[in-house]
Short mmCIF file of C-alpha atoms in Angstrom, two decimals:
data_model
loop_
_atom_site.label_atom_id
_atom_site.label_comp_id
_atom_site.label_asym_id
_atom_site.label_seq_id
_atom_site.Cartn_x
_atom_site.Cartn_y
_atom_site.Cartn_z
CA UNK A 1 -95.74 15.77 56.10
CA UNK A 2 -94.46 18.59 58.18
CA UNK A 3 -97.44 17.78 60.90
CA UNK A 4 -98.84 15.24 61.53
CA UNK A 5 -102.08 15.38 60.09
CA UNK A 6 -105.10 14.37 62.56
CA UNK A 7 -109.09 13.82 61.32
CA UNK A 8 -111.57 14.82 63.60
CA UNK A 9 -115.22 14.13 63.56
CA UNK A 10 -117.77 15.59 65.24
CA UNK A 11 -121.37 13.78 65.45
CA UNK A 12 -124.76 13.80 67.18
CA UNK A 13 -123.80 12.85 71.25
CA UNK A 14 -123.97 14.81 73.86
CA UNK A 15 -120.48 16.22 74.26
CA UNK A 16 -119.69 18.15 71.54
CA UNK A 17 -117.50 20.54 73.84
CA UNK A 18 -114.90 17.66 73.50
CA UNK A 19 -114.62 17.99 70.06
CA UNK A 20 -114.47 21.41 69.85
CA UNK A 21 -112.06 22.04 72.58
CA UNK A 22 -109.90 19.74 71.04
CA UNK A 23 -109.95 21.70 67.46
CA UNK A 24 -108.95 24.52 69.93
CA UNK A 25 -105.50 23.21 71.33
CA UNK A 26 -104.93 22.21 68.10
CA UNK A 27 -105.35 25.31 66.12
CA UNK A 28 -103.75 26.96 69.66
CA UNK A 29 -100.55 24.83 69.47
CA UNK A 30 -100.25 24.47 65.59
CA UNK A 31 -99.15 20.63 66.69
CA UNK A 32 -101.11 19.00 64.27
CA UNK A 33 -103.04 19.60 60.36
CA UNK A 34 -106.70 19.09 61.27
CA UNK A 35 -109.04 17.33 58.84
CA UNK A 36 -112.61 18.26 60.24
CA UNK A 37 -116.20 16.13 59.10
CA UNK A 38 -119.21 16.57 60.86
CA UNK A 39 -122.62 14.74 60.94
CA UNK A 40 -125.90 16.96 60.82
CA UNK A 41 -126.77 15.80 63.93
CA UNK A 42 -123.16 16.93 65.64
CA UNK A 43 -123.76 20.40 63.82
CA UNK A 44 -127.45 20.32 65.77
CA UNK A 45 -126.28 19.43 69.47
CA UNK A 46 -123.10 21.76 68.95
CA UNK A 47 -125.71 24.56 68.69
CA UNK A 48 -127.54 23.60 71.63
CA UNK A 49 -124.84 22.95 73.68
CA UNK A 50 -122.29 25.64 72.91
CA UNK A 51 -124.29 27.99 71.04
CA UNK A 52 -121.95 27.82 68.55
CA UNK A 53 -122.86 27.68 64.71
CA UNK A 54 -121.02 25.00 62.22
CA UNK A 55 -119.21 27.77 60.86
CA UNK A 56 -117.89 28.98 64.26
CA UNK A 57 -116.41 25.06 64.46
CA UNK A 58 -115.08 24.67 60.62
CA UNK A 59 -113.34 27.89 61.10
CA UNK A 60 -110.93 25.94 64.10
CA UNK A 61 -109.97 23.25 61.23
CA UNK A 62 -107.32 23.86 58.77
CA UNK A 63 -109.58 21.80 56.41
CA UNK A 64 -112.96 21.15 56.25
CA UNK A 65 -114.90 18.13 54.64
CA UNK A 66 -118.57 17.42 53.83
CA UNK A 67 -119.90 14.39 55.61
CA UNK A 68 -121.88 13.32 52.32
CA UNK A 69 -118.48 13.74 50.07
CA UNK A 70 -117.54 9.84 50.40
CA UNK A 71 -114.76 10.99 47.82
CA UNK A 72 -112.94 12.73 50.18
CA UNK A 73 -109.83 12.67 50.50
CA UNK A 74 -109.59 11.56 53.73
CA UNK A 75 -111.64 8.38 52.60
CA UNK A 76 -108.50 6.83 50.72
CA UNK A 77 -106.41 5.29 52.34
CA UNK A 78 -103.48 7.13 50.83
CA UNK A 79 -104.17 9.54 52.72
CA UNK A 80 -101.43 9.36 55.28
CA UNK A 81 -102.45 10.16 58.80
CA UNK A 82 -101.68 10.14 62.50
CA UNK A 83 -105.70 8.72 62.95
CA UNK A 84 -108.79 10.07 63.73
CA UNK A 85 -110.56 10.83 66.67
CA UNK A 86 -114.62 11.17 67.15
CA UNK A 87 -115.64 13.26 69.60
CA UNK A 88 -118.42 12.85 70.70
CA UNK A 89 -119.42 9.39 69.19
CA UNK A 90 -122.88 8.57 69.07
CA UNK A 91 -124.25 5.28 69.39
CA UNK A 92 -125.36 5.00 65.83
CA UNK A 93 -121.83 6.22 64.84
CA UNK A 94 -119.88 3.32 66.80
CA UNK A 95 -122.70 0.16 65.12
CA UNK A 96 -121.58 2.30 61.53
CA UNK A 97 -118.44 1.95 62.18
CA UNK A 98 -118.33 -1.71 64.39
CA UNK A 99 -120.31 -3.00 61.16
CA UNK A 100 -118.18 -1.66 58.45
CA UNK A 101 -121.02 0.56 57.10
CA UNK A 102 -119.09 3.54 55.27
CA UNK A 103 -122.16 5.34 54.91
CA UNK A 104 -121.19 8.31 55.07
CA UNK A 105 -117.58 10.32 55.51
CA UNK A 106 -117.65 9.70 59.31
CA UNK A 107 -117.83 5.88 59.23
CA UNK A 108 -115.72 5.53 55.59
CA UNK A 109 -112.97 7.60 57.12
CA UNK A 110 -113.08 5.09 60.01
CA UNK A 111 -113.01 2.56 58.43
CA UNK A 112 -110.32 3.06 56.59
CA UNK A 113 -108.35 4.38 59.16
CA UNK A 114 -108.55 0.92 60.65
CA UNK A 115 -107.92 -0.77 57.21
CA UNK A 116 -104.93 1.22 57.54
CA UNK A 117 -103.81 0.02 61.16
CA UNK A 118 -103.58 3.47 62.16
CA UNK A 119 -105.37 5.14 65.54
CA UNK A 120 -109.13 5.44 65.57
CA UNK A 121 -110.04 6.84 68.94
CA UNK A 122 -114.20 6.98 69.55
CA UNK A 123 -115.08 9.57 72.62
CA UNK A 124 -118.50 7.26 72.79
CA UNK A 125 -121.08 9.02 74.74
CA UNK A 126 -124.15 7.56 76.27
CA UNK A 127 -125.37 6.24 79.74
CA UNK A 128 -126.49 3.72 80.21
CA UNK A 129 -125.06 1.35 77.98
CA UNK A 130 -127.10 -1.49 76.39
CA UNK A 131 -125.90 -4.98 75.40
CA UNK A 132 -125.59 -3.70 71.56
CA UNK A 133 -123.41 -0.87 73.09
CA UNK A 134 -121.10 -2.86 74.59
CA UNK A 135 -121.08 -5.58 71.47
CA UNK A 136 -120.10 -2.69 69.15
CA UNK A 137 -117.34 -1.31 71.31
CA UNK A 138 -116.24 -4.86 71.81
CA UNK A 139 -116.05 -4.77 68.08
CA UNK A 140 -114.09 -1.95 67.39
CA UNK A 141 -111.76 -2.64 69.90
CA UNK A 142 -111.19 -6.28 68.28
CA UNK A 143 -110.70 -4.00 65.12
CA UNK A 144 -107.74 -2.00 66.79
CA UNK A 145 -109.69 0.48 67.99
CA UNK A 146 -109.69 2.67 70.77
CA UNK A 147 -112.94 3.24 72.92
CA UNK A 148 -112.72 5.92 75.44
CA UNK A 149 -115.72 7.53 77.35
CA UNK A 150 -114.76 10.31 78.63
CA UNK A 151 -115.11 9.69 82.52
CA UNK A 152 -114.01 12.59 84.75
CA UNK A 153 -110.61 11.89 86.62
CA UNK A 154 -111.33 13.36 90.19
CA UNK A 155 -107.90 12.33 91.49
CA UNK A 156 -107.25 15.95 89.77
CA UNK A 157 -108.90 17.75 91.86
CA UNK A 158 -110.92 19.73 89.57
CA UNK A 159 -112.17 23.08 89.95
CA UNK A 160 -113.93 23.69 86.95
CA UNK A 161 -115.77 21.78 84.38
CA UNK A 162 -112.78 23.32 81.67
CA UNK A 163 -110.59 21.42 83.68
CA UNK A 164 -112.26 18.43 83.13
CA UNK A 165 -112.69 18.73 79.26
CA UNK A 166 -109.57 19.61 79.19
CA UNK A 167 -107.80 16.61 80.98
CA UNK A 168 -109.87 14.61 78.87
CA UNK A 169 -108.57 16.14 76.04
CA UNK A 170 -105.10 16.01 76.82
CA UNK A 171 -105.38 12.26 76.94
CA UNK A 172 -106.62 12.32 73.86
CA UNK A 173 -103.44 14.11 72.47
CA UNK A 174 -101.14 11.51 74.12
CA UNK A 175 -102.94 9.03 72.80
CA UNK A 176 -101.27 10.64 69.04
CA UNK A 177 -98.33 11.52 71.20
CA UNK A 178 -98.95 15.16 69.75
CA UNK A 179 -97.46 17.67 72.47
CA UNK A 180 -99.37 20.17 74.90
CA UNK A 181 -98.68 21.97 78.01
CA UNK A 182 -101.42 22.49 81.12
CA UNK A 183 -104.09 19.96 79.92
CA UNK A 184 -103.22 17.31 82.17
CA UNK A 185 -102.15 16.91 85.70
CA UNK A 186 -99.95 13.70 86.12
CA UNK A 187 -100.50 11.17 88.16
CA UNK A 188 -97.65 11.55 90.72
CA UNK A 189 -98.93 8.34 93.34
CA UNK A 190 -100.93 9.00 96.46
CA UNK A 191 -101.49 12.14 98.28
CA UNK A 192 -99.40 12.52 101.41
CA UNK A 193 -101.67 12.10 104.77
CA UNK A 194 -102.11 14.96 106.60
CA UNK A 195 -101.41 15.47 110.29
CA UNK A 196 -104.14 13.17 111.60
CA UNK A 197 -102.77 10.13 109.26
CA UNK A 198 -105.74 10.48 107.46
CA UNK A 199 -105.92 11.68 103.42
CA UNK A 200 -106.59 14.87 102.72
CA UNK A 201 -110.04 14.85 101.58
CA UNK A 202 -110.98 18.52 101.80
CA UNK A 203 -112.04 19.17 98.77
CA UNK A 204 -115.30 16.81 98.90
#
């Protein structure tokens, strides 16, 4: 492969700005082959969220794939890939995937992505979380999984909710180790005191 080929799905949680900002940076950068599948429910909160239309999204992949084609390619797996990343991940999404449902291309790609011992990354999004929550991320991650909500990181400083998305999604990428420039401010240890002695806390 020349890139390293990444599959992206896209289903029914709040969120699906995470998703699509990703496909973004990555049609922005040229870093990585996307491999796009969403649900019908990620198509439905995309459009009330972002006002944007499930062509507007499939037109930031380089390919697109049908959620009810389980003979996708990407559901073999010789289909060599960096991993897949789900963002947003519903609730029902993680139990499909935690239980080995492969119901649909979502959860087969998933699933054999961790057959495959490569990096499955779930952006799960809900609050609060119940005890079958938790059990099912518990799950994955025993699977080799990764689960990662994405919580704000206000030691940034944020002025914008972009910034935010965009941190978030520049974790994402370095979770692939796939390259980008101004997503994420570095840790780089505590702020220096000001003249008081006291932290700068100015901003909130």
């Amino acid at each position: 492969m020349n890139r390293p080929r990444l599959i992206v799905a896209i289903t029914g949680a709040s969120g699906a700005v995470y998703g699509v900002r990703l496909l973004q940076h990555l049609r922005a950068s040229g870093v990585a082959e996307t491999h796009l599948v969403m649900s019908a429910s990620g198509v439905m909160t995309a459009q009330q969220e972002l006002d944007l239309r499930r062509a507007d999204i499939e037109a930031l992949a380089d390919v697109v794939h049908n959620v009810k084609d389980i003979g996708a390619t990407i559901a073999s797996g010789s289909f060599r890939s960096a991993g897949m990343v789900v963002a947003p991940c519903s609730m029902k999404t993680l139990a499909g995937i935690a239980h080995g449902l492969a119901d649909n291309l979502v959860t087969r790609a998933a699933d054999v992505v961790l057959k495959e011992r490569r990096k499955l990354v779930l952006v799960a999004r809900e609050t609060p979380l119940n005890l079958a929550h938790l059990r099912n991320m518990t799950a994955v991650t025993e699977m080799g999984g990764i689960v990662f909500p994405p919580v704000p990181a206000f030691y940034t400083r944020p002025d914008s909710l972009d910034e935010l998305v965009d941190h978030t999604v520049g974790r994402l990428l370095d979770l692939f180790d796939l390259p980008h420039q101004g997503l994420v401010k570095r840790w780089e240890g505590m702020a220096r005191a000001g003249a008081d002695g006291a932290a700068r806390t100015d901003r909130f």
